[in-house]
Short mmCIF file of C-alpha atoms and ligand atoms in Angstrom, two decimals:
data_model
loop_
_atom_site.label_atom_id
_atom_site.label_comp_id
_atom_site.label_asym_id
_atom_site.label_seq_id
_atom_site.Cartn_x
_atom_site.Cartn_y
_atom_site.Cartn_z
CA UNK Z 1 -65.65 -50.41 -21.35
CA UNK Z 2 -62.61 -50.76 -19.26
CA UNK Z 3 -59.04 -49.44 -18.51
CA UNK Z 4 -57.34 -49.37 -21.89
CA UNK Z 5 -53.81 -48.09 -21.68
CA UNK Z 6 -54.98 -46.22 -18.54
CA UNK Z 7 -57.85 -44.55 -20.51
CA UNK Z 8 -61.46 -45.22 -19.00
CA UNK Z 9 -63.63 -45.26 -22.09
CA UNK Z 10 -67.50 -45.07 -22.09
CA UNK Z 11 -68.87 -45.96 -25.55
CA UNK Z 12 -72.17 -44.11 -26.39
CA UNK Z 13 -73.74 -46.38 -28.98
CA UNK Z 14 -76.63 -44.29 -29.87
CA UNK Z 15 -74.51 -41.25 -30.16
CA UNK Z 16 -71.77 -42.98 -32.13
CA UNK Z 17 -69.45 -41.31 -29.55
CA UNK Z 18 -67.28 -42.08 -26.57
CA UNK Z 19 -65.97 -40.36 -23.54
CA UNK Z 20 -62.59 -41.03 -22.07
CA UNK Z 21 -60.85 -40.08 -18.72
CA UNK Z 22 -57.23 -40.71 -18.07
CA UNK Z 23 -57.15 -43.22 -15.16
CA UNK Z 24 -54.86 -44.55 -12.62
CA UNK Z 25 -56.29 -47.68 -10.95
CA UNK Z 26 -59.67 -49.40 -10.62
CA UNK Z 27 -60.21 -49.20 -6.81
CA UNK Z 28 -63.63 -50.86 -6.53
CA UNK Z 29 -65.46 -53.59 -8.64
CA UNK Z 30 -68.61 -55.33 -7.51
CA UNK Z 31 -71.35 -57.16 -9.30
CA UNK Z 32 -74.59 -56.74 -7.21
CA UNK Z 33 -77.91 -58.49 -7.67
CA UNK Z 34 -78.93 -55.39 -9.80
CA UNK Z 35 -75.82 -54.06 -11.48
CA UNK Z 36 -71.99 -53.90 -11.84
CA UNK Z 37 -70.43 -51.00 -9.97
CA UNK Z 38 -66.85 -49.93 -10.72
CA UNK Z 39 -64.89 -47.03 -9.24
CA UNK Z 40 -61.80 -45.78 -10.70
CA UNK Z 41 -59.04 -43.20 -9.71
CA UNK Z 42 -58.60 -40.74 -12.42
CA UNK Z 43 -55.71 -38.31 -12.98
CA UNK Z 44 -57.97 -35.10 -13.41
CA UNK Z 45 -61.57 -35.97 -12.30
CA UNK Z 46 -60.94 -37.51 -8.99
CA UNK Z 47 -62.82 -40.73 -8.43
CA UNK Z 48 -65.21 -41.87 -11.18
CA UNK Z 49 -68.10 -44.39 -10.51
CA UNK Z 50 -69.60 -46.39 -13.28
CA UNK Z 51 -72.79 -48.49 -13.18
CA UNK Z 52 -73.09 -51.28 -15.77
CA UNK Z 53 -70.28 -49.46 -17.84
CA UNK Z 54 -72.06 -46.13 -17.96
CA UNK Z 55 -70.40 -43.01 -16.14
CA UNK Z 56 -72.36 -42.00 -13.14
CA UNK Z 57 -70.49 -39.60 -10.97
CA UNK Z 58 -67.14 -38.04 -10.81
CA UNK Z 59 -65.68 -36.20 -7.75
CA UNK Z 60 -64.83 -33.14 -10.06
CA UNK Z 61 -68.21 -32.46 -11.80
CA UNK Z 62 -70.92 -34.08 -9.78
CA UNK Z 63 -71.86 -30.60 -8.13
CA UNK Z 64 -73.38 -29.50 -11.52
CA UNK Z 65 -75.78 -32.48 -11.75
CA UNK Z 66 -76.62 -32.85 -7.95
CA UNK Z 67 -77.33 -28.92 -7.48
CA UNK Z 68 -79.48 -28.93 -10.62
CA UNK Z 69 -81.41 -32.02 -9.69
CA UNK Z 70 -82.33 -30.37 -6.33
CA UNK Z 71 -82.36 -26.63 -6.15
CA UNK Z 72 -84.41 -25.50 -9.27
CA UNK Z 73 -87.44 -27.69 -8.26
CA UNK Z 74 -86.91 -26.94 -4.46
CA UNK Z 75 -86.95 -23.09 -5.04
CA UNK Z 76 -89.85 -23.46 -7.48
CA UNK Z 77 -91.99 -25.19 -4.95
CA UNK Z 78 -93.71 -22.85 -2.40
CA UNK Z 79 -92.71 -24.90 0.65
CA UNK Z 80 -90.95 -28.23 0.20
CA UNK Z 81 -91.10 -29.99 3.53
CA UNK Z 82 -91.44 -33.60 2.59
CA UNK Z 83 -88.96 -34.86 -0.18
CA UNK Z 84 -88.54 -38.26 -1.67
CA UNK Z 85 -85.24 -39.18 -3.70
CA UNK Z 86 -85.77 -42.33 -6.01
CA UNK Z 87 -82.34 -43.61 -6.83
CA UNK Z 88 -79.60 -41.18 -5.99
CA UNK Z 89 -77.49 -43.97 -4.23
CA UNK Z 90 -74.40 -41.99 -4.33
CA UNK Z 91 -76.17 -39.43 -1.94
CA UNK Z 92 -75.11 -36.34 -3.61
CA UNK Z 93 -78.57 -35.22 -4.23
CA UNK Z 94 -79.58 -35.93 -0.64
CA UNK Z 95 -76.71 -33.70 0.46
CA UNK Z 96 -78.09 -30.70 -1.60
CA UNK Z 97 -81.72 -31.41 -0.46
CA UNK Z 98 -80.89 -31.21 3.16
CA UNK Z 99 -79.31 -27.76 2.57
CA UNK Z 100 -82.81 -26.34 2.50
CA UNK Z 101 -84.04 -25.32 5.89
CA UNK Z 102 -87.63 -25.87 4.98
CA UNK Z 103 -87.02 -29.66 4.22
CA UNK Z 104 -88.31 -31.51 7.39
CA UNK Z 105 -87.94 -35.11 5.93
CA UNK Z 106 -85.80 -36.38 3.17
CA UNK Z 107 -86.29 -40.08 2.28
CA UNK Z 108 -83.82 -41.69 -0.25
CA UNK Z 109 -85.02 -45.01 -2.03
CA UNK Z 110 -82.29 -46.83 -3.92
CA UNK Z 111 -82.74 -50.26 -5.16
CA UNK Z 112 -78.96 -51.15 -4.69
CA UNK Z 113 -77.32 -50.64 -1.20
CA UNK Z 114 -74.10 -51.49 -3.04
CA UNK Z 115 -73.98 -48.00 -4.60
CA UNK Z 116 -74.34 -46.30 -1.30
CA UNK Z 117 -71.79 -48.28 0.54
CA UNK Z 118 -69.23 -47.75 -2.38
CA UNK Z 119 -69.97 -44.17 -2.25
CA UNK Z 120 -69.45 -43.94 1.43
CA UNK Z 121 -65.86 -45.33 0.83
CA UNK Z 122 -65.07 -43.54 -2.36
CA UNK Z 123 -67.23 -40.30 -2.35
CA UNK Z 124 -67.54 -39.54 1.46
CA UNK Z 125 -68.05 -35.95 0.79
CA UNK Z 126 -71.38 -36.88 -1.06
CA UNK Z 127 -72.46 -38.78 2.02
CA UNK Z 128 -71.65 -35.88 4.50
CA UNK Z 129 -75.36 -35.51 5.32
CA UNK Z 130 -76.49 -38.98 5.62
CA UNK Z 131 -76.70 -38.78 9.43
CA UNK Z 132 -78.94 -35.75 9.43
CA UNK Z 133 -81.85 -36.61 11.55
CA UNK Z 134 -84.23 -35.54 8.77
CA UNK Z 135 -82.70 -38.13 6.44
CA UNK Z 136 -83.86 -41.71 5.99
CA UNK Z 137 -81.93 -44.16 3.59
CA UNK Z 138 -84.01 -47.22 2.30
CA UNK Z 139 -83.04 -49.82 -0.30
CA UNK Z 140 -85.96 -50.97 -2.26
CA UNK Z 141 -87.40 -50.75 -5.81
CA UNK Z 142 -88.53 -47.19 -6.30
CA UNK Z 143 -91.78 -48.00 -7.88
CA UNK Z 144 -92.84 -50.46 -5.02
CA UNK Z 145 -92.02 -47.72 -2.56
CA UNK Z 146 -93.89 -45.15 -4.41
CA UNK Z 147 -96.99 -47.37 -4.98
CA UNK Z 148 -97.01 -48.03 -1.15
CA UNK Z 149 -96.66 -44.21 -0.21
CA UNK Z 150 -99.51 -42.45 1.52
CA UNK Z 151 -101.59 -40.30 -0.93
CA UNK Z 152 -100.74 -36.65 -0.86
CA UNK Z 153 -97.79 -37.36 1.61
CA UNK Z 154 -95.06 -35.68 -0.50
CA UNK Z 155 -94.12 -32.17 -1.80
CA UNK Z 156 -91.32 -32.89 -3.98
CA UNK Z 157 -90.07 -36.18 -5.66
CA UNK Z 158 -86.57 -36.15 -7.10
CA UNK Z 159 -85.99 -39.18 -9.49
CA UNK Z 160 -82.04 -39.50 -9.64
CA UNK Z 161 -82.08 -42.64 -11.56
CA UNK Z 162 -79.88 -44.47 -14.07
CA UNK Z 163 -81.00 -44.49 -17.65
CA UNK Z 164 -84.23 -46.05 -18.87
CA UNK Z 165 -82.69 -49.47 -19.12
CA UNK Z 166 -82.29 -52.25 -16.71
CA UNK Z 167 -83.52 -51.51 -13.08
CA UNK Z 168 -83.95 -47.87 -14.00
CA UNK Z 169 -86.50 -48.50 -16.91
CA UNK Z 170 -89.53 -48.91 -14.73
CA UNK Z 171 -88.88 -45.31 -13.43
CA UNK Z 172 -89.85 -43.90 -16.77
CA UNK Z 173 -93.32 -45.62 -17.07
CA UNK Z 174 -96.83 -44.36 -16.83
CA UNK Z 175 -97.36 -46.68 -13.83
CA UNK Z 176 -94.55 -45.03 -11.99
CA UNK Z 177 -95.66 -41.53 -12.85
CA UNK Z 178 -99.20 -42.36 -11.66
CA UNK Z 179 -97.96 -43.66 -8.42
CA UNK Z 180 -95.92 -40.25 -8.02
CA UNK Z 181 -98.97 -38.18 -8.93
CA UNK Z 182 -100.95 -39.99 -6.26
CA UNK Z 183 -98.14 -39.64 -3.53
CA UNK Z 184 -97.76 -35.95 -4.23
CA UNK Z 185 -99.84 -33.33 -2.25
CA UNK Z 186 -101.52 -30.49 -4.04
CA UNK Z 187 -98.99 -28.13 -5.54
CA UNK Z 188 -96.42 -31.01 -5.45
CA UNK Z 189 -93.65 -31.65 -8.05
CA UNK Z 190 -91.60 -34.38 -9.66
CA UNK Z 191 -88.10 -33.90 -11.29
CA UNK Z 192 -86.45 -36.52 -13.14
CA UNK Z 193 -83.01 -36.72 -14.93
CA UNK Z 194 -84.09 -36.64 -18.61
CA UNK Z 195 -80.98 -37.47 -20.41
CA UNK Z 196 -79.17 -35.49 -23.32
CA UNK Z 197 -81.53 -33.09 -25.43
CA UNK Z 198 -79.01 -33.68 -28.23
CA UNK Z 199 -79.35 -37.38 -28.25
CA UNK Z 200 -82.37 -38.56 -26.41
CA UNK Z 201 -85.42 -36.49 -27.59
CA UNK Z 202 -87.48 -39.68 -28.06
CA UNK Z 203 -87.03 -40.40 -24.33
CA UNK Z 204 -88.00 -36.92 -23.33
CA UNK Z 205 -91.06 -37.11 -25.69
CA UNK Z 206 -92.13 -40.45 -24.01
CA UNK Z 207 -91.53 -38.76 -20.55
CA UNK Z 208 -93.81 -35.66 -21.45
CA UNK Z 209 -96.62 -37.89 -22.96
CA UNK Z 210 -96.43 -40.29 -19.96
CA UNK Z 211 -96.62 -37.41 -17.45
CA UNK Z 212 -99.60 -35.79 -19.25
CA UNK Z 213 -101.23 -39.40 -19.12
CA UNK Z 214 -100.53 -39.64 -15.43
CA UNK Z 215 -102.41 -36.40 -14.80
CA UNK Z 216 -99.65 -33.70 -14.36
CA UNK Z 217 -100.71 -30.35 -15.51
CA UNK Z 218 -97.49 -28.98 -16.59
CA UNK Z 219 -94.02 -30.12 -17.60
CA UNK Z 220 -90.84 -28.18 -18.02
CA UNK Z 221 -87.28 -29.07 -18.87
CA UNK Z 222 -84.18 -27.27 -17.54
CA UNK Z 223 -80.68 -27.62 -19.07
CA UNK Z 224 -77.28 -27.90 -17.68
CA UNK Z 225 -73.62 -29.06 -18.55
CA UNK Z 226 -72.44 -32.44 -17.29
CA UNK Z 227 -69.10 -33.39 -18.82
CA UNK Z 228 -68.95 -37.13 -17.94
CA UNK Z 229 -72.36 -37.80 -19.58
CA UNK Z 230 -72.84 -38.31 -23.32
CA UNK Z 231 -72.66 -34.99 -25.26
CA UNK Z 232 -71.74 -33.16 -21.92
CA UNK Z 233 -75.20 -31.52 -22.11
CA UNK Z 234 -77.93 -32.80 -19.71
CA UNK Z 235 -81.33 -32.12 -18.61
CA UNK Z 236 -83.89 -32.54 -15.78
CA UNK Z 237 -87.68 -32.42 -16.29
CA UNK Z 238 -90.19 -31.18 -13.82
CA UNK Z 239 -93.86 -32.18 -13.76
CA UNK Z 240 -96.34 -30.31 -11.72
CA UNK Z 241 -99.24 -32.07 -9.97
CA UNK Z 242 -101.47 -29.15 -10.07
CA UNK Z 243 -101.14 -25.63 -11.73
CA UNK Z 244 -98.28 -24.29 -13.62
CA UNK Z 245 -94.48 -24.46 -13.09
CA UNK Z 246 -94.03 -20.67 -12.84
CA UNK Z 247 -93.10 -20.03 -9.11
CA UNK Z 248 -89.54 -19.03 -8.04
CA UNK Z 249 -88.58 -18.13 -4.54
CA UNK Z 250 -85.82 -15.88 -5.82
CA UNK Z 251 -85.57 -14.02 -2.52
CA UNK Z 252 -84.66 -17.29 -0.75
CA UNK Z 253 -81.99 -18.01 -3.20
CA UNK Z 254 -80.64 -14.54 -2.67
CA UNK Z 255 -80.65 -14.95 1.13
CA UNK Z 256 -77.78 -17.39 0.68
CA UNK Z 257 -79.39 -19.99 3.15
CA UNK Z 258 -78.33 -22.60 0.65
CA UNK Z 259 -74.70 -22.52 -0.33
CA UNK Z 260 -73.95 -23.70 -3.89
CA UNK Z 261 -71.13 -23.83 -6.24
CA UNK Z 262 -72.99 -23.70 -9.59
CA UNK Z 263 -76.63 -22.81 -8.87
CA UNK Z 264 -77.77 -19.31 -8.50
CA UNK Z 265 -80.63 -17.08 -9.39
CA UNK Z 266 -79.30 -16.35 -12.91
CA UNK Z 267 -78.53 -20.04 -13.47
CA UNK Z 268 -82.03 -20.89 -12.36
CA UNK Z 269 -83.64 -18.49 -14.90
CA UNK Z 270 -81.17 -19.46 -17.60
CA UNK Z 271 -81.57 -23.27 -17.15
CA UNK Z 272 -85.34 -22.86 -17.96
CA UNK Z 273 -84.62 -21.05 -21.19
CA UNK Z 274 -85.80 -23.27 -24.04
CA UNK Z 275 -83.56 -23.93 -27.11
CA UNK Z 276 -85.73 -23.30 -30.18
CA UNK Z 277 -85.83 -27.02 -31.38
CA UNK Z 278 -86.83 -27.97 -27.92
CA UNK Z 279 -89.56 -25.27 -27.39
CA UNK Z 280 -91.09 -26.44 -30.87
CA UNK Z 281 -90.94 -30.18 -29.86
CA UNK Z 282 -92.23 -29.65 -26.25
CA UNK Z 283 -95.22 -27.70 -27.78
CA UNK Z 284 -96.10 -30.72 -30.02
CA UNK Z 285 -95.62 -33.12 -27.22
CA UNK Z 286 -97.75 -31.34 -24.63
CA UNK Z 287 -100.51 -30.11 -26.82
CA UNK Z 288 -100.69 -33.37 -28.83
N1 SAM L 1 -76.84 -39.46 -12.21
C1 SAM L 1 -76.83 -40.59 -12.65
C2 SAM L 1 -77.29 -40.66 -13.94
O1 SAM L 1 -77.87 -39.76 -14.43
O2 SAM L 1 -77.10 -41.69 -14.61
C3 SAM L 1 -77.54 -41.42 -11.55
C4 SAM L 1 -76.91 -41.65 -10.46
S1 SAM L 1 -77.55 -42.49 -9.26
C5 SAM L 1 -76.20 -43.41 -8.86
C6 SAM L 1 -78.51 -43.75 -10.11
C7 SAM L 1 -79.19 -44.76 -8.87
O3 SAM L 1 -80.37 -45.28 -9.53
C8 SAM L 1 -78.34 -46.02 -8.74
O4 SAM L 1 -77.87 -45.88 -7.49
C9 SAM L 1 -79.33 -47.12 -9.13
O5 SAM L 1 -79.19 -48.20 -8.11
C10 SAM L 1 -80.58 -46.55 -8.80
N2 SAM L 1 -81.82 -47.04 -9.42
C11 SAM L 1 -81.95 -47.68 -10.62
N3 SAM L 1 -83.10 -48.31 -10.73
C12 SAM L 1 -83.70 -48.08 -9.62
C13 SAM L 1 -85.16 -48.39 -9.19
N4 SAM L 1 -85.95 -49.23 -10.00
N5 SAM L 1 -85.47 -47.95 -7.96
C14 SAM L 1 -84.71 -47.28 -7.09
N6 SAM L 1 -83.33 -46.95 -7.46
C15 SAM L 1 -82.91 -47.32 -8.66
#
């Protein structure tokens, strides 16, 4: 991965594919105790952050990801007052969560302070709500924080993590889901970025089986575009502590209290539409 003739190239080995953006300069490069963080200035996508060589966030298309990691689950939950974000160090998800007037507390727990410090300089628009009195930014391993969390103390957990390799691997384990299940109150929900449905079905299968093992009563996946990620087609998977994932406060979406650029009522309903191959696979994972 690097700036080759001004092209920033991310190789996706498992997909036998690559993604490239025309770059200008590398404006940040730091090896932290956990990972390598690089930020490039690109010609058409603004700033681009990579972690360990993998594209994480760009100025141009991050709204797709941050809005879909936040609003579908928050408008599915009946009253999301207490929210925890595991990962999310670029703070874009936190900004979206704090748009919800119902949210009383949003705590972000990222293992690596270096990501947030880099975002404050190179993605200040994503950090615009960091001083909100409802926000708390902590730097710890997400699984440790979750295992120490008070039982039934959270309504929604958003896992905005890196891929299931390196420090992010532990966030896809039964132990982590069990800790989340215990920390959630009745009616509580977890949502986690769940990779590309085109490339990573084995990861999605493992997530469904691990969520079920941890006691979640329902799980659904929503789909959305994300140009800088492998295949450009990404997903997020929601798990319910109790009951089914069938609520939707559509009236609150229509009220316009939460301003968005991608998400709306139609996008919400459309994102839960299951592609046929996925519907069949999910049925075997969840029943099996
Ligand atoms: N959208 C990105 C993606 O899908 O790849 C994720 C963006 S966000 C920057 C990912 C964050 O997860 C990083 O800031 C990283 O430090 C954090 N992270 C990785 N492992 C973690 C762990 N065990 N506990 C808490 N945060 C973790």
